[in-house]
Amino acid sequence: MNNLKITIGLEVHCQLSTRAKMFCRCGTDYIGKGPNSLTCPVCLGLPGSLPVLNQRVLDLALQLALALGCRILPKVVFHRKNYFYPDLPKGYQVSQYDYPIGVNGSIDYALQGQRKSVRIKRVHVEEDAGKLVHEGMALMPDQSGVDFNRSGIPLAEIVTEPDIRSPEEARECLMMFRSLVRYLEVSDGNMEEGSLRCDANISLSRNPGEMGVKVEVKNMNSFRSVYRALSFEVERQKVLLHEGKEISQETRHWDEIKHVTVSSRGKEEAEDYRYFPDPDLLPFSIDEASLMNIREKLPELPLERKERFMLEYELTESEAGVLVSSKMLADFFEECLKELNKPKTVCNWITTEVLRNLKNLGKNINQSEITPKAFTELLRMIEKKEISGTIAKSVLEEMFTSGMNAREVISKRGISFISSEKELENIVVDVIENNPQSVADYLGGKQKAFNFLVGQVMRQTRGQASPEMVKNVLYKQLSAGG
Amino acid sequence: MAHLSRLEFTEQELETFFRDLNNILVHFEKLDTLDLSNVSPTSHITWTSPPVNPDQPVEWGREEEVMRAAPKVEDRYFIVPKIVDKQEG
């Protein structure tokens, strides 16, 4: 039973980062806004209203399709996908059918150091539907509330070929999609807020030469749930195959609380969307010059950047992976290197202390007060042994919360950090004079006594000297005295 | 089709619709007999650059009128009958 072939394909929706909706001028910034406050006749589907394409939707979709290595189709045609549901006021969704933006691309990602590739079938754009609310307010059990703020927000849909072989691969591939859309700045790629959504098709087959029965899994709202839901499906289907039972072709929903997939009941007998070209939207050709322009402006993509970081800065795969997971963080890292060319040190501090502080504050690096200049100044002070690593950590924390630079934090706290060796020497001499027994023990060969003396010096300096420097000075003094 | 469109009809209505739809299908069958092998499908007759919007939000500002026109509104939500048997992606 172990030689079952797992086949997974993904369907990823991401909300394109436009300020206005896809076919009207309503704003897209609906988080925290009252229901139906960002609406107009177009996105409410009122009779007689006419859609006009937001130019930026096309630009972003072209960037995405080009970055995925797709062939761009020369024509843009919008189709109506017809179905009845209360969140869809027009009775159809404007989408694309036989003329998607791009076809035949691929996305590469790495899993455990191995580079993998998944083919992309198509990238197309479509409008989002409204949002239904089933509870709250004074709703009767048989009623729902509709909010059309999301209606008409542009989405890009990316459909992969079934090239994925395990739930781990599916998760990694999806994370690469997120990195990619963030790098391109075409979407914020936030799964929790629904700006990145993923459905999957999965099948298991005993015969590696053929595909098994396809099951569609929906409602996976995080990378972890994608992994868990697909792992659950693998196990469920394995058991069924083992028992000699049939797997039925169906749609299943991931239950985040019970950690199971559940068959969606009431599947339409005929999913006929009756696609046809939208008569309200004129088809048009993509102009070659603007396509060239977009192609030239594509930024370095995450996988290339990761590999360059490993090569150029001698970072490990996981270090480079953490840095390139966000374009802002990778940019910050490279800005820092311009100030202080110590890739390993800068990387260590960013991947531990900087990320920890950002997480505590709930901010990203660009929203924080830290500049590459201020950050590297702090690192340089540690290098020069002006402050200890421990103090630097707490100074950095205050730099994050107050926006002050390192020297300002230090002088505000009254840390007269011990920078001169001379000053430290005086303290060391004092400690040596006051602890003759320990000095004798040390000279007699007891290493413990040395550590005790270091402790004494640190106490005298109230922790403001770097332990490294204390050890050096103490060693020098003891050797000289002995 | 009645199921897909979530409409309920009486037997008599269904019979009428059946007859009407059948007539439409017969009509299309007639069209199907035409030889169109040399004619490419036409969805639109113009292929000029359509107008586009800039990516700058403009408030419509007349949401209240829509609220007043809706059959039922609660806390600014439009209230509709609950349908749970379909979850569209």
Coordinates of C-alpha atoms in Angstrom, one line a residue:
Chain A
M1 CA 0.0 0.0 0.0
N2 CA 3.0 2.3 0.3
N3 CA 3.5 2.8 -3.4
L4 CA 0.3 4.9 -3.8
K5 CA 0.8 7.8 -6.1
I6 CA -0.4 11.1 -4.7
T7 CA -1.4 13.8 -7.2
I8 CA -2.3 17.3 -6.1
G9 CA -3.2 20.4 -8.1
L10 CA -3.9 23.9 -6.6
E11 CA -6.3 26.6 -7.4
V12 CA -5.1 29.8 -5.8
H13 CA -7.1 33.1 -5.6
C14 CA -5.3 36.2 -4.6
Q15 CA -6.8 39.7 -4.1
L16 CA -5.0 42.1 -6.3
S17 CA -3.7 45.2 -4.5
T18 CA -5.7 47.9 -6.2
R19 CA -7.1 51.0 -4.5
A20 CA -10.3 50.9 -6.5
K21 CA -12.5 47.9 -7.5
M22 CA -12.2 46.0 -10.8
F23 CA -15.0 47.6 -12.8
C24 CA -16.1 50.6 -10.7
R25 CA -14.4 53.4 -8.7
C26 CA -15.4 52.1 -5.2
G27 CA -12.6 51.7 -2.7
T28 CA -11.2 48.3 -1.9
D29 CA -10.1 49.1 1.7
Y30 CA -13.1 47.4 3.3
I31 CA -11.5 46.2 6.6
G32 CA -13.2 48.1 9.4
K33 CA -15.7 49.8 7.2
G34 CA -19.5 49.5 7.8
P35 CA -21.4 47.0 5.7
N36 CA -22.3 48.2 2.1
S37 CA -20.4 51.5 2.6
L38 CA -18.1 50.9 -0.4
T39 CA -20.8 50.3 -3.0
C40 CA -22.2 51.8 -6.2
P41 CA -24.7 50.7 -8.9
V42 CA -22.0 48.7 -10.7
C43 CA -20.9 46.5 -7.8
L44 CA -24.5 46.3 -6.4
G45 CA -25.5 45.0 -9.8
L46 CA -28.2 47.6 -10.4
P47 CA -29.9 47.5 -13.8
G48 CA -28.4 49.8 -16.4
S49 CA -25.0 50.2 -14.7
L50 CA -22.0 49.6 -16.9
P51 CA -18.6 48.2 -15.9
V52 CA -15.4 50.0 -16.9
L53 CA -12.1 48.1 -16.4
N54 CA -9.6 49.5 -13.8
Q55 CA -6.3 49.7 -15.8
R56 CA -4.2 48.6 -12.8
V57 CA -6.0 45.2 -12.6
L58 CA -4.6 44.4 -16.0
D59 CA -1.1 45.6 -15.2
L60 CA -0.9 43.6 -11.9
A61 CA -2.3 40.4 -13.6
L62 CA 0.3 40.8 -16.4
Q63 CA 3.1 41.2 -13.9
L64 CA 1.9 38.0 -12.1
A65 CA 1.5 36.0 -15.3
L66 CA 4.9 37.1 -16.6
A67 CA 6.6 36.3 -13.3
L68 CA 5.1 32.9 -13.5
G69 CA 6.7 32.5 -16.9
C70 CA 3.3 32.3 -18.7
R71 CA 2.7 33.0 -22.3
I72 CA 0.5 36.1 -22.5
L73 CA -2.5 35.9 -24.7
P74 CA -2.7 38.8 -27.1
K75 CA -6.4 39.5 -26.4
V76 CA -8.3 40.3 -23.3
V77 CA -11.8 38.9 -23.2
F78 CA -14.2 38.9 -20.2
H79 CA -16.8 36.2 -19.8
R80 CA -19.9 36.0 -17.6
K81 CA -20.0 33.0 -15.3
N82 CA -23.6 32.5 -14.4
Y83 CA -24.9 31.2 -11.1
F84 CA -27.5 32.2 -8.6
Y85 CA -26.4 33.0 -5.1
P86 CA -27.3 36.0 -2.9
D87 CA -23.7 37.3 -2.7
L88 CA -23.7 37.7 -6.4
P89 CA -26.1 40.6 -7.2
K90 CA -25.9 40.4 -11.0
G91 CA -26.5 36.7 -11.2
Y92 CA -23.1 36.3 -12.9
Q93 CA -19.5 36.9 -12.0
V94 CA -17.3 38.6 -14.6
S95 CA -14.4 36.2 -15.1
Q96 CA -12.3 34.9 -18.0
Y97 CA -12.9 31.7 -19.9
D98 CA -11.1 30.7 -23.1
Y99 CA -8.9 33.8 -23.1
P100 CA -7.1 33.9 -19.7
I101 CA -4.4 36.5 -19.2
G102 CA -1.6 33.9 -19.3
V103 CA -1.1 30.2 -19.9
N104 CA 1.7 27.5 -19.6
G105 CA 3.9 29.0 -16.9
S106 CA 5.6 27.4 -14.0
I107 CA 6.6 28.1 -10.4
D108 CA 9.7 26.8 -8.7
Y109 CA 10.2 26.3 -5.0
A110 CA 12.7 24.4 -2.8
L111 CA 11.9 21.6 -0.4
Q112 CA 14.7 20.4 1.8
G113 CA 17.3 21.9 -0.5
Q114 CA 15.7 20.3 -3.6
R115 CA 14.4 22.6 -6.3
K116 CA 11.0 21.6 -7.6
S117 CA 8.8 22.9 -10.3
V118 CA 5.1 23.0 -10.7
R119 CA 3.5 23.8 -14.1
I120 CA 0.9 26.6 -14.2
K121 CA -2.1 25.9 -16.4
R122 CA -3.5 29.4 -16.4
V123 CA -3.7 32.8 -14.7
H124 CA -6.9 34.8 -15.1
V125 CA -8.7 37.7 -13.5
E126 CA -12.2 37.8 -12.1
E127 CA -14.3 39.9 -9.6
D128 CA -15.0 38.8 -6.1
A129 CA -18.5 38.3 -4.7
G130 CA -20.1 39.9 -1.7
K131 CA -20.0 38.5 1.8
L132 CA -22.9 36.6 3.5
V133 CA -23.4 36.8 7.3
H134 CA -25.4 34.0 8.8
E135 CA -25.5 35.0 12.4
G136 CA -25.5 38.1 14.6
M137 CA -27.8 41.1 14.3
A138 CA -31.5 40.5 14.7
L139 CA -31.4 37.7 12.1
M140 CA -34.1 35.1 11.9
P141 CA -32.7 31.5 11.5
D142 CA -33.8 31.5 7.9
Q143 CA -32.2 34.8 7.0
S144 CA -28.7 36.0 6.0
G145 CA -27.3 39.4 5.7
V146 CA -25.3 40.6 2.6
D147 CA -22.4 43.0 2.6
F148 CA -21.3 44.1 -0.9
N149 CA -18.1 45.9 0.1
R150 CA -16.1 43.0 -1.3
S151 CA -18.2 42.7 -4.4
G152 CA -16.2 43.6 -7.4
I153 CA -12.7 43.5 -5.8
P154 CA -10.3 42.1 -8.4
L155 CA -8.9 38.6 -7.9
A156 CA -6.3 36.7 -9.9
E157 CA -6.8 33.0 -10.1
I158 CA -3.8 30.7 -10.7
V159 CA -4.5 27.1 -11.6
T160 CA -1.6 24.6 -11.4
E161 CA -1.2 21.4 -13.3
P162 CA -1.4 18.3 -11.0
D163 CA 2.4 18.2 -10.4
I164 CA 2.4 18.2 -6.6
R165 CA 3.2 14.9 -4.9
S166 CA 2.7 15.5 -1.2
P167 CA 0.9 17.7 1.3
E168 CA 4.4 19.2 2.2
E169 CA 5.0 20.1 -1.4
A170 CA 1.6 21.7 -1.6
R171 CA 2.3 23.9 1.4
E172 CA 5.7 24.9 0.2
C173 CA 4.4 25.7 -3.3
L174 CA 1.6 27.8 -1.8
M175 CA 4.2 29.6 0.4
M176 CA 6.2 30.3 -2.7
F177 CA 3.0 31.8 -4.3
R178 CA 2.7 34.1 -1.3
S179 CA 6.3 35.2 -1.5
L180 CA 5.9 35.8 -5.2
V181 CA 2.8 38.0 -5.0
R182 CA 4.4 39.9 -2.1
Y183 CA 7.6 40.4 -4.1
L184 CA 5.7 41.6 -7.0
E185 CA 3.5 43.7 -4.7
V186 CA 0.5 42.5 -6.7
S187 CA -1.2 41.3 -3.5
D188 CA -0.6 41.4 0.2
G189 CA -1.0 37.6 0.2
N190 CA -2.6 37.4 3.6
M191 CA -4.3 34.0 4.0
E192 CA -5.9 34.8 7.4
E193 CA -7.6 37.9 6.0
G194 CA -8.7 36.0 2.9
S195 CA -6.6 38.0 0.4
L196 CA -4.9 34.6 -0.5
R197 CA -7.2 31.6 -0.8
C198 CA -6.5 28.1 -1.9
D199 CA -8.5 25.1 -3.1
A200 CA -6.9 21.8 -3.9
N201 CA -7.6 18.8 -6.1
I202 CA -6.2 15.5 -4.7
S203 CA -6.2 12.0 -5.9
L204 CA -4.5 8.7 -4.9
S205 CA -3.8 6.0 -7.3
R206 CA -2.4 2.5 -7.0
N207 CA -1.2 2.6 -10.6
P208 CA 1.5 5.2 -11.0
G209 CA 0.5 5.4 -14.7
E210 CA -3.0 6.7 -14.1
M211 CA -4.7 9.3 -11.9
G212 CA -7.1 8.3 -9.2
V213 CA -10.5 9.8 -8.5
K214 CA -10.3 13.6 -8.0
V215 CA -11.5 15.1 -4.8
E216 CA -11.7 18.8 -4.4
V217 CA -10.8 20.3 -0.9
K218 CA -12.0 23.7 0.0
N219 CA -12.1 26.1 3.0
M220 CA -8.4 25.9 3.9
N221 CA -7.6 29.2 5.5
S222 CA -3.9 28.9 6.5
F223 CA -0.8 27.2 5.3
R224 CA -1.1 24.8 8.2
S225 CA -4.7 23.9 7.3
V226 CA -3.6 23.2 3.7
Y227 CA -1.1 20.8 5.0
R228 CA -3.4 19.2 7.5
A229 CA -6.4 19.0 5.2
L230 CA -4.4 17.3 2.5
S231 CA -2.7 14.9 4.9
F232 CA -6.1 14.0 6.2
E233 CA -7.3 13.3 2.7
V234 CA -4.3 11.2 1.9
E235 CA -5.0 9.0 5.0
R236 CA -8.7 8.9 4.3
Q237 CA -8.3 7.8 0.7
K238 CA -5.6 5.3 1.6
V239 CA -7.9 3.6 4.0
L240 CA -10.7 3.5 1.4
L241 CA -8.4 2.0 -1.2
H242 CA -7.0 -0.5 1.3
E243 CA -10.5 -1.6 2.1
G244 CA -11.2 -2.0 -1.6
K245 CA -13.8 0.8 -1.5
E246 CA -14.5 3.4 -4.2
I247 CA -13.5 7.0 -3.7
S248 CA -16.3 9.2 -4.9
Q249 CA -15.6 12.3 -6.9
E250 CA -16.8 15.1 -4.7
T251 CA -16.1 18.4 -3.0
R252 CA -15.1 18.3 0.6
H253 CA -14.7 21.1 3.1
W254 CA -11.9 21.3 5.7
D255 CA -13.3 21.6 9.3
E256 CA -10.7 23.7 11.1
I257 CA -12.0 22.7 14.5
K258 CA -12.6 19.0 14.1
H259 CA -9.6 18.5 11.8
V260 CA -11.5 16.5 9.2
T261 CA -12.7 17.0 5.7
V262 CA -16.5 16.8 5.3
S263 CA -18.3 16.0 2.1
S264 CA -20.3 19.0 0.9
R265 CA -23.9 18.0 0.6
G266 CA -26.3 19.2 -2.1
K267 CA -23.7 19.2 -4.9
E268 CA -25.2 20.7 -8.0
E269 CA -26.4 18.1 -10.3
A270 CA -25.1 20.1 -13.3
E271 CA -22.5 22.7 -12.7
D272 CA -23.3 24.6 -15.9
Y273 CA -22.1 28.2 -15.6
R274 CA -23.2 29.0 -19.1
Y275 CA -20.1 31.1 -19.9
F276 CA -20.4 33.6 -22.6
P277 CA -18.5 36.8 -23.6
D278 CA -19.7 39.8 -21.5
P279 CA -21.5 42.1 -24.0
D280 CA -20.9 45.1 -21.6
L281 CA -17.1 44.7 -21.8
L282 CA -15.4 45.1 -25.1
P283 CA -12.6 42.8 -25.9
F284 CA -9.2 44.4 -26.6
S285 CA -5.7 43.6 -27.6
I286 CA -2.7 43.9 -25.3
D287 CA -0.3 46.5 -26.5
E288 CA 3.1 45.1 -27.1
A289 CA 5.0 48.2 -25.8
S290 CA 3.3 48.2 -22.4
L291 CA 3.9 44.5 -22.0
M292 CA 7.6 45.0 -22.7
N293 CA 7.6 47.8 -20.1
I294 CA 6.0 45.5 -17.5
R295 CA 8.5 42.7 -18.3
E296 CA 11.5 45.0 -17.8
K297 CA 10.3 46.2 -14.4
L298 CA 9.9 42.8 -12.9
P299 CA 11.9 42.5 -9.6
E300 CA 14.3 39.8 -8.6
L301 CA 12.1 36.8 -7.5
P302 CA 12.3 35.1 -4.1
L303 CA 13.9 31.8 -5.2
E304 CA 16.6 33.6 -7.3
R305 CA 17.2 36.0 -4.4
K306 CA 17.5 33.2 -1.9
E307 CA 20.0 31.3 -4.0
R308 CA 22.0 34.6 -4.5
F309 CA 22.0 35.2 -0.7
M310 CA 23.4 31.7 -0.1
L311 CA 26.1 32.2 -2.7
E312 CA 27.0 35.8 -2.3
Y313 CA 26.8 36.1 1.5
E314 CA 27.5 32.5 2.5
L315 CA 24.2 32.1 4.4
T316 CA 22.6 28.7 5.0
E317 CA 19.4 27.8 3.2
S318 CA 17.2 28.4 6.2
E319 CA 18.8 31.8 7.0
A320 CA 18.4 32.9 3.4
G321 CA 14.9 31.5 3.4
V322 CA 13.9 33.6 6.4
L323 CA 15.3 36.8 4.9
V324 CA 13.7 36.4 1.5
S325 CA 10.3 35.4 2.9
S326 CA 9.5 39.0 2.8
K327 CA 10.8 41.5 0.2
M328 CA 10.9 44.2 2.8
L329 CA 13.1 42.1 5.2
A330 CA 15.5 41.1 2.4
D331 CA 15.7 44.7 1.2
F332 CA 16.4 45.8 4.8
F333 CA 19.1 43.2 5.1
E334 CA 20.9 44.4 2.0
E335 CA 20.5 48.0 3.0
C336 CA 22.3 47.1 6.3
L337 CA 25.1 45.4 4.4
K338 CA 25.8 48.7 2.7
E339 CA 26.5 50.2 6.2
L340 CA 28.2 47.2 7.7
N341 CA 29.5 44.5 5.5
K342 CA 29.2 41.6 7.9
P343 CA 26.5 39.4 6.4
K344 CA 26.5 36.7 9.0
T345 CA 26.3 39.1 12.0
V346 CA 23.6 41.2 10.4
C347 CA 21.7 38.1 9.4
N348 CA 21.9 36.6 12.9
W349 CA 20.5 39.7 14.5
I350 CA 17.8 40.2 11.9
T351 CA 16.5 36.6 12.0
T352 CA 16.4 36.6 15.8
E353 CA 16.2 39.9 17.7
V354 CA 14.7 42.1 14.9
L355 CA 12.0 39.5 14.0
R356 CA 11.2 38.9 17.7
N357 CA 10.7 42.7 18.3
L358 CA 8.6 43.0 15.1
K359 CA 6.5 40.1 16.2
N360 CA 5.9 41.6 19.6
L361 CA 4.9 44.9 18.1
G362 CA 2.8 43.3 15.4
K363 CA 4.6 45.3 12.7
N364 CA 6.6 44.7 9.6
I365 CA 10.0 46.1 9.2
N366 CA 8.9 49.1 7.1
Q367 CA 6.3 50.1 9.7
S368 CA 8.9 50.0 12.5
E369 CA 11.1 52.8 13.6
I370 CA 14.3 51.0 12.9
T371 CA 16.4 52.2 10.0
P372 CA 19.3 50.2 8.5
K373 CA 21.6 53.0 9.7
A374 CA 20.5 53.0 13.3
F375 CA 20.5 49.2 13.4
T376 CA 24.0 48.8 12.0
E377 CA 25.3 51.5 14.4
L378 CA 24.2 49.3 17.3
L379 CA 25.9 46.3 15.7
R380 CA 29.1 48.3 15.3
M381 CA 29.0 49.3 19.0
I382 CA 28.9 45.6 19.9
E383 CA 31.8 44.9 17.5
K384 CA 33.9 47.6 19.1
K385 CA 33.0 46.0 22.4
E386 CA 31.5 49.3 23.6
I387 CA 28.4 47.4 24.9
S388 CA 27.7 43.8 25.6
G389 CA 25.4 41.7 23.5
T390 CA 22.9 41.5 26.4
I391 CA 22.7 45.2 26.7
A392 CA 22.5 45.6 23.0
K393 CA 19.4 43.4 23.0
S394 CA 17.6 45.6 25.5
V395 CA 18.8 48.7 23.8
L396 CA 17.4 47.4 20.5
E397 CA 14.1 46.7 22.1
E398 CA 13.8 50.3 23.2
M399 CA 14.9 51.5 19.8
F400 CA 11.9 49.6 18.4
T401 CA 9.4 51.1 20.9
S402 CA 10.8 54.6 21.1
G403 CA 12.3 55.3 17.7
M404 CA 15.4 56.6 19.4
N405 CA 18.9 55.6 18.1
A406 CA 21.2 53.5 20.1
R407 CA 23.3 56.3 21.6
E408 CA 20.1 58.2 22.6
V409 CA 18.7 55.1 24.4
I410 CA 22.0 54.6 26.2
S411 CA 22.4 58.1 27.4
K412 CA 18.7 58.3 28.4
R413 CA 19.0 55.2 30.5
G414 CA 22.1 56.7 32.1
I415 CA 24.2 53.7 31.0
S416 CA 27.6 55.1 31.2
F417 CA 28.8 52.2 29.1
I418 CA 32.3 51.4 29.7
S419 CA 34.1 52.1 26.5
S420 CA 37.6 52.8 27.6
E421 CA 39.9 50.0 28.6
K422 CA 41.5 52.3 31.1
E423 CA 38.3 52.8 33.1
L424 CA 37.8 49.0 33.1
E425 CA 41.4 48.4 34.2
N426 CA 40.8 50.5 37.4
I427 CA 37.9 48.4 38.3
V428 CA 39.8 45.1 37.6
V429 CA 42.7 46.2 39.7
D430 CA 40.3 47.0 42.5
V431 CA 38.7 43.6 42.3
I432 CA 42.0 41.8 42.3
E433 CA 43.1 43.7 45.4
N434 CA 39.9 42.9 47.2
N435 CA 39.9 39.2 46.4
P436 CA 43.4 37.9 47.2
Q437 CA 42.1 34.4 47.9
S438 CA 40.5 34.0 44.5
V439 CA 43.5 35.4 42.8
A440 CA 45.7 32.8 44.6
D441 CA 43.2 30.0 43.7
Y442 CA 43.3 31.1 40.1
L443 CA 47.1 31.2 40.0
G444 CA 47.0 27.8 41.6
G445 CA 45.2 26.5 38.6
K446 CA 41.5 26.8 39.5
Q447 CA 39.5 28.0 36.5
K448 CA 36.4 28.5 38.7
A449 CA 38.2 31.3 40.5
F450 CA 38.7 33.2 37.3
N451 CA 34.9 33.1 36.5
F452 CA 34.2 34.3 40.0
L453 CA 36.5 37.3 39.4
V454 CA 34.8 38.1 36.1
G455 CA 31.5 38.0 38.0
Q456 CA 32.9 40.5 40.5
V457 CA 34.0 42.9 37.8
M458 CA 30.6 42.6 36.0
R459 CA 28.9 43.4 39.3
Q460 CA 31.1 46.5 39.9
T461 CA 30.3 47.7 36.4
R462 CA 26.6 46.8 36.8
G463 CA 26.7 44.7 33.7
Q464 CA 27.7 47.6 31.5
A465 CA 30.9 46.2 30.3
S466 CA 31.2 43.5 27.7
P467 CA 32.1 40.2 29.3
E468 CA 34.6 39.6 26.5
M469 CA 36.4 42.8 27.3
V470 CA 36.3 42.1 31.0
K471 CA 37.9 38.7 30.5
N472 CA 40.7 40.2 28.3
V473 CA 41.6 42.9 30.8
L474 CA 41.4 40.6 33.8
Y475 CA 43.5 38.0 32.1
K476 CA 46.1 40.7 31.2
Q477 CA 46.2 42.1 34.7
L478 CA 46.5 38.7 36.3
S479 CA 49.3 37.6 34.0
A480 CA 51.1 40.9 34.6
G481 CA 50.6 40.6 38.4
G482 CA 51.6 36.9 38.5
Chain B
M1 CA -33.1 24.1 -14.6
A2 CA -35.8 25.1 -12.0
H3 CA -33.6 23.6 -9.4
L4 CA -30.4 25.4 -10.6
S5 CA -32.2 28.7 -10.6
R6 CA -33.9 28.0 -7.3
L7 CA -37.4 28.7 -8.6
E8 CA -40.6 26.9 -7.7
F9 CA -43.3 26.2 -10.3
T10 CA -46.7 24.5 -10.4
E11 CA -47.1 21.5 -12.6
Q12 CA -49.1 23.7 -15.0
E13 CA -46.3 26.3 -15.2
L14 CA -43.7 23.7 -15.7
E15 CA -45.7 22.3 -18.7
T16 CA -45.9 25.8 -20.2
F17 CA -42.2 26.3 -19.8
F18 CA -41.4 22.9 -21.2
R19 CA -43.4 23.8 -24.3
D20 CA -41.7 27.2 -24.6
L21 CA -38.2 26.0 -24.1
N22 CA -38.8 23.2 -26.5
N23 CA -39.8 25.7 -29.2
I24 CA -36.6 27.6 -28.5
L25 CA -34.5 24.4 -28.9
V26 CA -36.3 23.6 -32.1
H27 CA -35.5 27.0 -33.4
F28 CA -31.8 26.5 -32.6
E29 CA -31.8 23.2 -34.3
K30 CA -33.0 25.0 -37.4
L31 CA -30.0 27.4 -37.0
D32 CA -27.7 24.5 -36.6
T33 CA -28.5 23.3 -40.1
L34 CA -26.7 26.4 -41.5
D35 CA -23.2 25.8 -42.8
L36 CA -21.0 28.2 -40.8
S37 CA -17.7 26.5 -41.2
N38 CA -16.2 29.5 -42.9
V39 CA -17.6 32.0 -40.4
S40 CA -15.6 32.7 -37.2
P41 CA -17.6 33.3 -34.0
T42 CA -18.4 36.9 -33.3
S43 CA -19.1 38.1 -29.8
H44 CA -18.5 41.8 -30.3
I45 CA -18.4 43.9 -33.5
T46 CA -15.9 46.5 -32.3
W47 CA -12.3 45.9 -31.4
T48 CA -11.2 49.4 -30.4
S49 CA -9.5 50.3 -27.1
P50 CA -12.3 50.5 -24.6
P51 CA -12.3 53.2 -21.9
V52 CA -10.5 52.4 -18.7
N53 CA -10.7 53.7 -15.1
P54 CA -7.7 55.0 -13.2
D55 CA -6.9 53.2 -9.9
Q56 CA -8.3 56.0 -7.8
P57 CA -11.3 55.4 -5.5
V58 CA -14.3 57.8 -5.8
E59 CA -17.1 57.6 -3.3
W60 CA -20.5 57.2 -4.8
G61 CA -22.2 58.7 -1.8
R62 CA -25.7 57.5 -2.4
E63 CA -25.7 54.3 -0.5
E64 CA -28.5 55.5 1.7
E65 CA -30.9 55.6 -1.3
V66 CA -30.1 52.0 -2.0
M67 CA -30.7 51.1 1.6
R68 CA -34.1 52.8 1.5
A69 CA -35.0 51.0 -1.7
A70 CA -34.1 47.5 -0.4
P71 CA -36.9 45.3 0.8
K72 CA -35.2 44.6 4.1
V73 CA -32.2 46.0 5.8
E74 CA -30.7 45.3 9.2
D75 CA -27.6 47.1 10.6
R76 CA -26.9 48.2 7.0
Y77 CA -26.9 44.6 5.8
F78 CA -29.3 43.6 3.0
I79 CA -31.4 40.8 4.4
V80 CA -32.1 37.8 2.1
P81 CA -33.4 34.2 2.6
K82 CA -30.8 31.9 3.9
I83 CA -29.3 29.4 1.4
V84 CA -26.7 27.1 2.8
D85 CA -26.7 24.1 0.4
K86 CA -24.1 25.7 -1.9
Q87 CA -20.8 27.1 -1.1
E88 CA -19.3 28.8 -4.0
G89 CA -15.5 29.5 -4.2

